[in-house]
Amino acid sequence: MNYSALTGVVSIIVGLVYSIQAYTLPRAVIGKPMAPIIFPLGLGLFMILLGIVLVIQSIKKGEFARGKSTTEKGLSYTAKLIIFTCTTSIIYALLFERIGFVFSTTLFLGSLLYAINGKKEWKVNVSVAVIFSVFVYVLFSKLLGIILPPIPYLYI
């Protein structure tokens, strides 16, 4: 089974489990009883649908039982990028409240941009990471009133 078909099968399974769990959510006491369930249930069903589409595409291409559908070089870069993104996301989650939104988001976004764009575009990577982090912090904290972890105070 190639990676696209495997992803489709996993999406179908996760979508089924997610949909079943979404359906068991408690009903609303006031208003429409199914209101809290509609979005999660729709998300699970959409995941199942996309998984089915991936499996059908793999079958149509004749790649369902064949194994790897991409070159070894492209696959290894993609796999490395996925592992790097997952690792960076975990580190981001651990640092988020400790060092604040702006610093942690700048580090997270900067590292992902570095992984994608490389060393040559370091000025653009740093600029985008800093401007985006500060812009989102100001937008959410000051304009929308949504509290984000602030820049920590240094006690010396």
Backbone as JSON Lines, residues from 0, in Angstrom:
{"i":0,"aa":"M","n":[0.85,-1.17,0.0],"ca":[0.0,0.0,0.0],"c":[0.9,1.24,0.0]}
{"i":1,"aa":"N","n":[0.65,2.2,-0.89],"ca":[1.48,3.39,-0.94],"c":[1.09,4.35,0.18]}
{"i":2,"aa":"Y","n":[1.88,5.41,0.32],"ca":[1.68,6.35,1.42],"c":[0.37,7.13,1.3]}
{"i":3,"aa":"S","n":[-0.03,7.44,0.09],"ca":[-1.28,8.16,-0.11],"c":[-2.48,7.3,0.31]}
{"i":4,"aa":"A","n":[-2.46,6.05,-0.08],"ca":[-3.55,5.15,0.3],"c":[-3.55,4.9,1.8]}
{"i":5,"aa":"L","n":[-2.37,4.74,2.37],"ca":[-2.26,4.53,3.81],"c":[-2.79,5.74,4.57]}
{"i":6,"aa":"T","n":[-2.47,6.93,4.09],"ca":[-2.99,8.15,4.7],"c":[-4.52,8.19,4.6]}
{"i":7,"aa":"G","n":[-5.06,7.76,3.47],"ca":[-6.51,7.71,3.31],"c":[-7.17,6.75,4.28]}
{"i":8,"aa":"V","n":[-6.58,5.57,4.44],"ca":[-7.14,4.57,5.37],"c":[-7.08,5.09,6.81]}
{"i":9,"aa":"V","n":[-5.94,5.69,7.18],"ca":[-5.8,6.23,8.53],"c":[-6.8,7.38,8.74]}
{"i":10,"aa":"S","n":[-7.0,8.22,7.73],"ca":[-7.97,9.31,7.84],"c":[-9.39,8.78,8.03]}
{"i":11,"aa":"I","n":[-9.71,7.72,7.34],"ca":[-11.04,7.11,7.5],"c":[-11.22,6.58,8.92]}
{"i":12,"aa":"I","n":[-10.22,5.89,9.43],"ca":[-10.32,5.33,10.79],"c":[-10.4,6.43,11.84]}
{"i":13,"aa":"V","n":[-9.51,7.43,11.74],"ca":[-9.54,8.54,12.7],"c":[-10.86,9.3,12.59]}
{"i":14,"aa":"G","n":[-11.34,9.52,11.37],"ca":[-12.61,10.2,11.17],"c":[-13.78,9.45,11.78]}
{"i":15,"aa":"L","n":[-13.76,8.12,11.65],"ca":[-14.83,7.31,12.26],"c":[-14.81,7.42,13.78]}
{"i":16,"aa":"V","n":[-13.63,7.27,14.37],"ca":[-13.52,7.36,15.83],"c":[-13.91,8.76,16.3]}
{"i":17,"aa":"Y","n":[-13.44,9.78,15.59],"ca":[-13.75,11.17,15.96],"c":[-15.26,11.43,15.85]}
{"i":18,"aa":"S","n":[-15.88,10.92,14.8],"ca":[-17.32,11.13,14.61],"c":[-18.13,10.44,15.7]}
{"i":19,"aa":"I","n":[-17.73,9.24,16.05],"ca":[-18.43,8.52,17.12],"c":[-18.3,9.27,18.44]}
{"i":20,"aa":"Q","n":[-17.09,9.75,18.74],"ca":[-16.88,10.5,19.97],"c":[-17.64,11.84,19.94]}
{"i":21,"aa":"A","n":[-17.69,12.47,18.78],"ca":[-18.42,13.74,18.66],"c":[-19.92,13.52,18.88]}
{"i":22,"aa":"Y","n":[-20.43,12.4,18.41],"ca":[-21.85,12.12,18.57],"c":[-22.21,11.86,20.03]}
{"i":23,"aa":"T","n":[-21.24,11.41,20.83],"ca":[-21.51,11.14,22.24],"c":[-21.37,12.38,23.13]}
{"i":24,"aa":"L","n":[-21.05,13.53,22.53],"ca":[-20.96,14.76,23.32],"c":[-22.32,15.06,23.95]}
{"i":25,"aa":"P","n":[-22.32,15.73,25.11],"ca":[-23.61,16.06,25.75],"c":[-24.42,17.04,24.92]}
{"i":26,"aa":"R","n":[-25.72,16.87,24.96],"ca":[-26.63,17.73,24.21],"c":[-26.82,19.05,24.96]}
{"i":27,"aa":"A","n":[-27.14,20.09,24.23],"ca":[-27.39,21.4,24.85],"c":[-28.71,21.37,25.61]}
{"i":28,"aa":"V","n":[-28.71,21.99,26.77],"ca":[-29.92,22.05,27.59],"c":[-30.83,23.17,27.09]}
{"i":29,"aa":"I","n":[-30.22,24.28,26.68],"ca":[-30.98,25.43,26.2],"c":[-30.75,25.56,24.7]}
{"i":30,"aa":"G","n":[-31.78,25.87,23.96],"ca":[-31.64,26.04,22.52],"c":[-31.76,24.72,21.79]}
{"i":31,"aa":"K","n":[-31.03,24.61,20.68],"ca":[-31.08,23.39,19.89],"c":[-30.2,22.33,20.53]}
{"i":32,"aa":"P","n":[-30.74,21.15,20.83],"ca":[-29.96,20.12,21.53],"c":[-28.74,19.64,20.75]}
{"i":33,"aa":"M","n":[-28.8,19.63,19.43],"ca":[-27.69,19.1,18.62],"c":[-26.65,20.16,18.27]}
{"i":34,"aa":"A","n":[-26.84,21.41,18.68],"ca":[-25.95,22.5,18.29],"c":[-24.48,22.25,18.64]}
{"i":35,"aa":"P","n":[-24.13,21.77,19.84],"ca":[-22.72,21.56,20.16],"c":[-22.08,20.39,19.39]}
{"i":36,"aa":"I","n":[-22.9,19.58,18.75],"ca":[-22.4,18.38,18.09],"c":[-22.19,18.59,16.6]}
{"i":37,"aa":"I","n":[-22.86,19.55,16.02],"ca":[-22.88,19.7,14.56],"c":[-21.48,19.91,13.98]}
{"i":38,"aa":"F","n":[-20.71,20.87,14.5],"ca":[-19.4,21.14,13.92],"c":[-18.43,19.97,14.09]}
{"i":39,"aa":"P","n":[-18.27,19.4,15.3],"ca":[-17.35,18.26,15.42],"c":[-17.77,17.07,14.57]}
{"i":40,"aa":"L","n":[-19.05,16.82,14.49],"ca":[-19.54,15.71,13.67],"c":[-19.27,15.98,12.19]}
{"i":41,"aa":"G","n":[-19.5,17.21,11.75],"ca":[-19.19,17.57,10.36],"c":[-17.71,17.44,10.06]}
{"i":42,"aa":"L","n":[-16.86,17.81,11.01],"ca":[-15.42,17.68,10.84],"c":[-15.01,16.22,10.68]}
{"i":43,"aa":"G","n":[-15.57,15.35,11.5],"ca":[-15.27,13.92,11.39],"c":[-15.75,13.33,10.08]}
{"i":44,"aa":"L","n":[-16.95,13.71,9.65],"ca":[-17.46,13.21,8.38],"c":[-16.64,13.73,7.2]}
{"i":45,"aa":"F","n":[-16.17,14.97,7.28],"ca":[-15.32,15.53,6.23],"c":[-13.99,14.78,6.16]}
{"i":46,"aa":"M","n":[-13.45,14.41,7.31],"ca":[-12.21,13.63,7.36],"c":[-12.41,12.26,6.7]}
{"i":47,"aa":"I","n":[-13.53,11.63,6.97],"ca":[-13.85,10.34,6.35],"c":[-13.96,10.51,4.83]}
{"i":48,"aa":"L","n":[-14.65,11.55,4.4],"ca":[-14.81,11.81,2.97],"c":[-13.47,12.01,2.28]}
{"i":49,"aa":"L","n":[-12.6,12.81,2.87],"ca":[-11.28,13.04,2.26],"c":[-10.44,11.76,2.25]}
{"i":50,"aa":"G","n":[-10.57,10.94,3.28],"ca":[-9.87,9.65,3.29],"c":[-10.34,8.74,2.18]}
{"i":51,"aa":"I","n":[-11.64,8.72,1.96],"ca":[-12.2,7.9,0.86],"c":[-11.7,8.41,-0.49]}
{"i":52,"aa":"V","n":[-11.64,9.73,-0.65],"ca":[-11.14,10.3,-1.91],"c":[-9.69,9.88,-2.14]}
{"i":53,"aa":"L","n":[-8.85,9.92,-1.1],"ca":[-7.46,9.5,-1.24],"c":[-7.34,8.03,-1.65]}
{"i":54,"aa":"V","n":[-8.14,7.18,-1.03],"ca":[-8.1,5.75,-1.36],"c":[-8.56,5.53,-2.8]}
{"i":55,"aa":"I","n":[-9.63,6.2,-3.21],"ca":[-10.14,6.05,-4.59],"c":[-9.1,6.54,-5.6]}
{"i":56,"aa":"Q","n":[-8.45,7.65,-5.31],"ca":[-7.4,8.15,-6.21],"c":[-6.26,7.16,-6.34]}
{"i":57,"aa":"S","n":[-5.88,6.53,-5.25],"ca":[-4.8,5.54,-5.29],"c":[-5.2,4.32,-6.09]}
{"i":58,"aa":"I","n":[-6.46,3.91,-5.96],"ca":[-6.94,2.75,-6.73],"c":[-6.99,3.09,-8.21]}
{"i":59,"aa":"K","n":[-7.46,4.29,-8.55],"ca":[-7.54,4.68,-9.96],"c":[-6.16,4.76,-10.61]}
{"i":60,"aa":"K","n":[-5.18,5.22,-9.86],"ca":[-3.82,5.32,-10.39],"c":[-3.12,3.97,-10.42]}
{"i":61,"aa":"G","n":[-3.71,2.99,-9.81],"ca":[-3.11,1.66,-9.75],"c":[-1.96,1.57,-8.77]}
{"i":62,"aa":"E","n":[-1.93,2.48,-7.81],"ca":[-0.83,2.53,-6.84],"c":[-1.23,1.99,-5.48]}
{"i":63,"aa":"F","n":[-2.44,1.5,-5.33],"ca":[-2.92,1.11,-4.01],"c":[-2.04,0.04,-3.38]}
{"i":64,"aa":"A","n":[-1.64,-0.96,-4.14],"ca":[-0.86,-2.06,-3.57],"c":[0.62,-1.98,-3.91]}
{"i":65,"aa":"R","n":[1.04,-0.91,-4.57],"ca":[2.4,-0.85,-5.09],"c":[3.46,-0.38,-4.12]}
{"i":66,"aa":"G","n":[3.21,0.29,-3.11],"ca":[4.28,0.79,-2.25],"c":[4.51,2.26,-2.48]}
{"i":67,"aa":"K","n":[5.76,2.67,-2.49],"ca":[6.12,4.08,-2.58],"c":[5.74,4.65,-3.93]}
{"i":68,"aa":"S","n":[5.13,5.83,-3.9],"ca":[4.72,6.47,-5.15],"c":[5.59,7.67,-5.49]}
{"i":69,"aa":"T","n":[6.49,8.04,-4.61],"ca":[7.38,9.16,-4.88],"c":[8.81,8.67,-4.86]}
{"i":70,"aa":"T","n":[9.7,9.53,-5.3],"ca":[11.11,9.15,-5.31],"c":[11.64,9.08,-3.89]}
{"i":71,"aa":"E","n":[12.7,8.35,-3.72],"ca":[13.29,8.19,-2.39],"c":[13.78,9.52,-1.84]}
{"i":72,"aa":"K","n":[14.37,10.36,-2.7],"ca":[14.89,11.64,-2.25],"c":[13.74,12.56,-1.79]}
{"i":73,"aa":"G","n":[12.68,12.65,-2.58],"ca":[11.55,13.49,-2.22],"c":[10.86,13.0,-0.97]}
{"i":74,"aa":"L","n":[10.77,11.72,-0.82],"ca":[10.13,11.14,0.35],"c":[10.94,11.41,1.61]}
{"i":75,"aa":"S","n":[12.26,11.27,1.53],"ca":[13.07,11.48,2.73],"c":[13.02,12.95,3.16]}
{"i":76,"aa":"Y","n":[13.02,13.89,2.2],"ca":[12.9,15.31,2.56],"c":[11.56,15.58,3.22]}
{"i":77,"aa":"T","n":[10.49,15.03,2.65],"ca":[9.16,15.22,3.21],"c":[9.06,14.61,4.6]}
{"i":78,"aa":"A","n":[9.59,13.4,4.77],"ca":[9.55,12.76,6.08],"c":[10.34,13.57,7.11]}
{"i":79,"aa":"K","n":[11.5,14.07,6.72],"ca":[12.29,14.89,7.63],"c":[11.55,16.17,8.01]}
{"i":80,"aa":"L","n":[10.9,16.77,7.03],"ca":[10.16,18.0,7.28],"c":[8.97,17.75,8.22]}
{"i":81,"aa":"I","n":[8.3,16.63,8.05],"ca":[7.18,16.29,8.92],"c":[7.66,16.05,10.34]}
{"i":82,"aa":"I","n":[8.73,15.29,10.5],"ca":[9.29,15.02,11.83],"c":[9.76,16.32,12.48]}
{"i":83,"aa":"F","n":[10.43,17.18,11.71],"ca":[10.89,18.46,12.24],"c":[9.72,19.33,12.68]}
{"i":84,"aa":"T","n":[8.67,19.36,11.89],"ca":[7.49,20.17,12.21],"c":[6.81,19.66,13.49]}
{"i":85,"aa":"C","n":[6.68,18.35,13.61],"ca":[6.06,17.77,14.81],"c":[6.9,18.07,16.06]}
{"i":86,"aa":"T","n":[8.21,17.9,15.94],"ca":[9.11,18.17,17.07],"c":[9.07,19.64,17.46]}
{"i":87,"aa":"T","n":[9.12,20.51,16.47],"ca":[9.08,21.95,16.73],"c":[7.74,22.35,17.35]}
{"i":88,"aa":"S","n":[6.66,21.72,16.94],"ca":[5.35,22.02,17.51],"c":[5.27,21.63,18.98]}
{"i":89,"aa":"I","n":[5.86,20.51,19.33],"ca":[5.88,20.08,20.73],"c":[6.7,21.06,21.58]}
{"i":90,"aa":"I","n":[7.85,21.45,21.06],"ca":[8.69,22.42,21.77],"c":[7.94,23.76,21.92]}
{"i":91,"aa":"Y","n":[7.25,24.17,20.87],"ca":[6.45,25.4,20.91],"c":[5.39,25.33,22.0]}
{"i":92,"aa":"A","n":[4.71,24.2,22.08],"ca":[3.67,24.04,23.1],"c":[4.26,24.09,24.51]}
{"i":93,"aa":"L","n":[5.45,23.52,24.68],"ca":[6.09,23.54,26.0],"c":[6.58,24.93,26.39]}
{"i":94,"aa":"L","n":[7.01,25.72,25.42],"ca":[7.56,27.04,25.7],"c":[6.5,28.15,25.71]}
{"i":95,"aa":"F","n":[5.32,27.88,25.19],"ca":[4.31,28.91,24.95],"c":[4.03,29.76,26.18]}
{"i":96,"aa":"E","n":[3.71,29.16,27.3],"ca":[3.37,29.94,28.49],"c":[4.6,30.37,29.27]}
{"i":97,"aa":"R","n":[5.71,29.66,29.12],"ca":[6.92,29.99,29.88],"c":[7.6,31.25,29.36]}
{"i":98,"aa":"I","n":[7.72,31.39,28.05],"ca":[8.43,32.54,27.51],"c":[7.51,33.53,26.78]}
{"i":99,"aa":"G","n":[6.22,33.26,26.77],"ca":[5.26,34.18,26.18],"c":[4.97,33.91,24.72]}
{"i":100,"aa":"F","n":[3.89,34.49,24.26],"ca":[3.42,34.27,22.9],"c":[4.4,34.79,21.86]}
{"i":101,"aa":"V","n":[4.87,36.01,22.03],"ca":[5.7,36.65,21.0],"c":[7.0,35.88,20.8]}
{"i":102,"aa":"F","n":[7.72,35.58,21.88],"ca":[9.0,34.87,21.75],"c":[8.82,33.46,21.21]}
{"i":103,"aa":"S","n":[7.86,32.72,21.78],"ca":[7.69,31.33,21.36],"c":[7.2,31.25,19.91]}
{"i":104,"aa":"T","n":[6.29,32.12,19.51],"ca":[5.78,32.11,18.14],"c":[6.86,32.53,17.16]}
{"i":105,"aa":"T","n":[7.69,33.51,17.54],"ca":[8.79,33.93,16.68],"c":[9.78,32.78,16.47]}
{"i":106,"aa":"L","n":[10.13,32.07,17.54],"ca":[11.04,30.93,17.42],"c":[10.42,29.81,16.58]}
{"i":107,"aa":"F","n":[9.16,29.52,16.82],"ca":[8.47,28.46,16.09],"c":[8.38,28.77,14.6]}
{"i":108,"aa":"L","n":[7.85,29.93,14.3],"ca":[7.67,30.32,12.9],"c":[9.01,30.49,12.2]}
{"i":109,"aa":"G","n":[9.98,31.08,12.91],"ca":[11.31,31.25,12.32],"c":[11.98,29.93,12.0]}
{"i":110,"aa":"S","n":[11.84,28.95,12.88],"ca":[12.46,27.64,12.62],"c":[11.78,26.92,11.46]}
{"i":111,"aa":"L","n":[10.47,27.03,11.36],"ca":[9.77,26.4,10.23],"c":[10.13,27.08,8.91]}
{"i":112,"aa":"L","n":[10.2,28.4,8.92],"ca":[10.59,29.12,7.71],"c":[12.03,28.78,7.32]}
{"i":113,"aa":"Y","n":[12.9,28.64,8.3],"ca":[14.29,28.26,8.02],"c":[14.34,26.86,7.39]}
{"i":114,"aa":"A","n":[13.53,25.95,7.91],"ca":[13.52,24.59,7.38],"c":[13.01,24.56,5.94]}
{"i":115,"aa":"I","n":[12.09,25.44,5.61],"ca":[11.52,25.45,4.26],"c":[12.36,26.3,3.3]}
{"i":116,"aa":"N","n":[12.74,27.5,3.73],"ca":[13.44,28.44,2.85],"c":[14.96,28.3,2.86]}
{"i":117,"aa":"G","n":[15.51,27.79,3.94],"ca":[16.96,27.65,4.03],"c":[17.65,28.89,4.57]}
{"i":118,"aa":"K","n":[19.0,28.83,4.58],"ca":[19.82,29.91,5.13],"c":[19.8,31.17,4.28]}
{"i":119,"aa":"K","n":[19.66,31.02,3.0],"ca":[19.78,32.17,2.09],"c":[18.72,33.23,2.36]}
{"i":120,"aa":"E","n":[17.57,32.83,2.82],"ca":[16.46,33.77,3.05],"c":[16.3,34.11,4.53]}
{"i":121,"aa":"W","n":[17.39,34.14,5.28],"ca":[17.28,34.34,6.73],"c":[16.7,35.69,7.1]}
{"i":122,"aa":"K","n":[16.98,36.73,6.32],"ca":[16.43,38.06,6.63],"c":[14.91,38.06,6.48]}
{"i":123,"aa":"V","n":[14.42,37.44,5.43],"ca":[12.97,37.35,5.21],"c":[12.34,36.49,6.29]}
{"i":124,"aa":"N","n":[12.98,35.36,6.62],"ca":[12.45,34.46,7.65],"c":[12.29,35.17,8.99]}
{"i":125,"aa":"V","n":[13.35,35.88,9.41],"ca":[13.31,36.58,10.7],"c":[12.29,37.7,10.67]}
{"i":126,"aa":"S","n":[12.26,38.45,9.58],"ca":[11.31,39.57,9.46],"c":[9.86,39.08,9.54]}
{"i":127,"aa":"V","n":[9.55,38.04,8.78],"ca":[8.18,37.51,8.77],"c":[7.81,36.96,10.15]}
{"i":128,"aa":"A","n":[8.72,36.24,10.78],"ca":[8.43,35.65,12.08],"c":[8.17,36.72,13.14]}
{"i":129,"aa":"V","n":[9.01,37.75,13.18],"ca":[8.86,38.8,14.19],"c":[7.62,39.65,13.91]}
{"i":130,"aa":"I","n":[7.45,40.09,12.68],"ca":[6.3,40.95,12.35],"c":[4.99,40.21,12.57]}
{"i":131,"aa":"F","n":[4.91,38.96,12.14],"ca":[3.68,38.18,12.33],"c":[3.37,38.0,13.81]}
{"i":132,"aa":"S","n":[4.37,37.64,14.6],"ca":[4.15,37.39,16.03],"c":[3.67,38.65,16.75]}
{"i":133,"aa":"V","n":[4.33,39.77,16.49],"ca":[3.94,41.01,17.14],"c":[2.56,41.46,16.66]}
{"i":134,"aa":"F","n":[2.31,41.37,15.36],"ca":[1.01,41.77,14.81],"c":[-0.13,40.96,15.42]}
{"i":135,"aa":"V","n":[0.03,39.65,15.48],"ca":[-1.02,38.8,16.04],"c":[-1.21,39.08,17.53]}
{"i":136,"aa":"Y","n":[-0.09,39.29,18.25],"ca":[-0.2,39.6,19.68],"c":[-0.99,40.9,19.9]}
{"i":137,"aa":"V","n":[-0.66,41.93,19.15],"ca":[-1.35,43.21,19.29],"c":[-2.82,43.05,18.88]}
{"i":138,"aa":"L","n":[-3.06,42.36,17.78],"ca":[-4.43,42.16,17.31],"c":[-5.28,41.46,18.36]}
{"i":139,"aa":"F","n":[-4.79,40.35,18.89],"ca":[-5.58,39.57,19.83],"c":[-5.64,40.22,21.21]}
{"i":140,"aa":"S","n":[-4.5,40.64,21.75],"ca":[-4.46,41.15,23.12],"c":[-5.08,42.53,23.25]}
{"i":141,"aa":"K","n":[-4.73,43.42,22.35],"ca":[-5.16,44.81,22.5],"c":[-6.48,45.11,21.8]}
{"i":142,"aa":"L","n":[-6.64,44.64,20.59],"ca":[-7.85,44.99,19.83],"c":[-9.03,44.07,20.11]}
{"i":143,"aa":"L","n":[-8.79,42.77,20.21],"ca":[-9.88,41.83,20.41],"c":[-10.11,41.45,21.87]}
{"i":144,"aa":"G","n":[-9.17,41.8,22.73],"ca":[-9.31,41.52,24.16],"c":[-9.13,40.06,24.53]}
{"i":145,"aa":"I","n":[-8.44,39.3,23.68],"ca":[-8.17,37.88,23.97],"c":[-6.8,37.79,24.62]}
{"i":146,"aa":"I","n":[-6.75,37.23,25.8],"ca":[-5.52,37.2,26.57],"c":[-4.58,36.13,26.03]}
{"i":147,"aa":"L","n":[-3.38,36.56,25.67],"ca":[-2.3,35.65,25.26],"c":[-1.18,35.78,26.28]}
{"i":148,"aa":"P","n":[-0.37,34.73,26.44],"ca":[0.74,34.83,27.4],"c":[1.66,36.0,27.04]}
{"i":149,"aa":"P","n":[1.86,36.93,27.98],"ca":[2.69,38.09,27.68],"c":[4.18,37.75,27.68]}
{"i":150,"aa":"I","n":[4.97,38.72,27.29],"ca":[6.42,38.58,27.38],"c":[6.76,38.53,28.86]}
{"i":151,"aa":"P","n":[7.49,37.5,29.29],"ca":[7.75,37.36,30.73],"c":[8.65,38.48,31.25]}
{"i":152,"aa":"Y","n":[8.45,38.81,32.48],"ca":[9.28,39.83,33.13],"c":[10.53,39.15,33.65]}
{"i":153,"aa":"L","n":[11.63,39.8,33.48],"ca":[12.91,39.27,33.95],"c":[13.17,39.78,35.35]}
{"i":154,"aa":"Y","n":[13.31,38.88,36.29],"ca":[13.62,39.25,37.67],"c":[15.09,39.0,37.91]}
{"i":155,"aa":"I","n":[15.83,40.07,38.05],"ca":[17.27,39.92,38.28],"c":[17.6,40.43,39.65]}
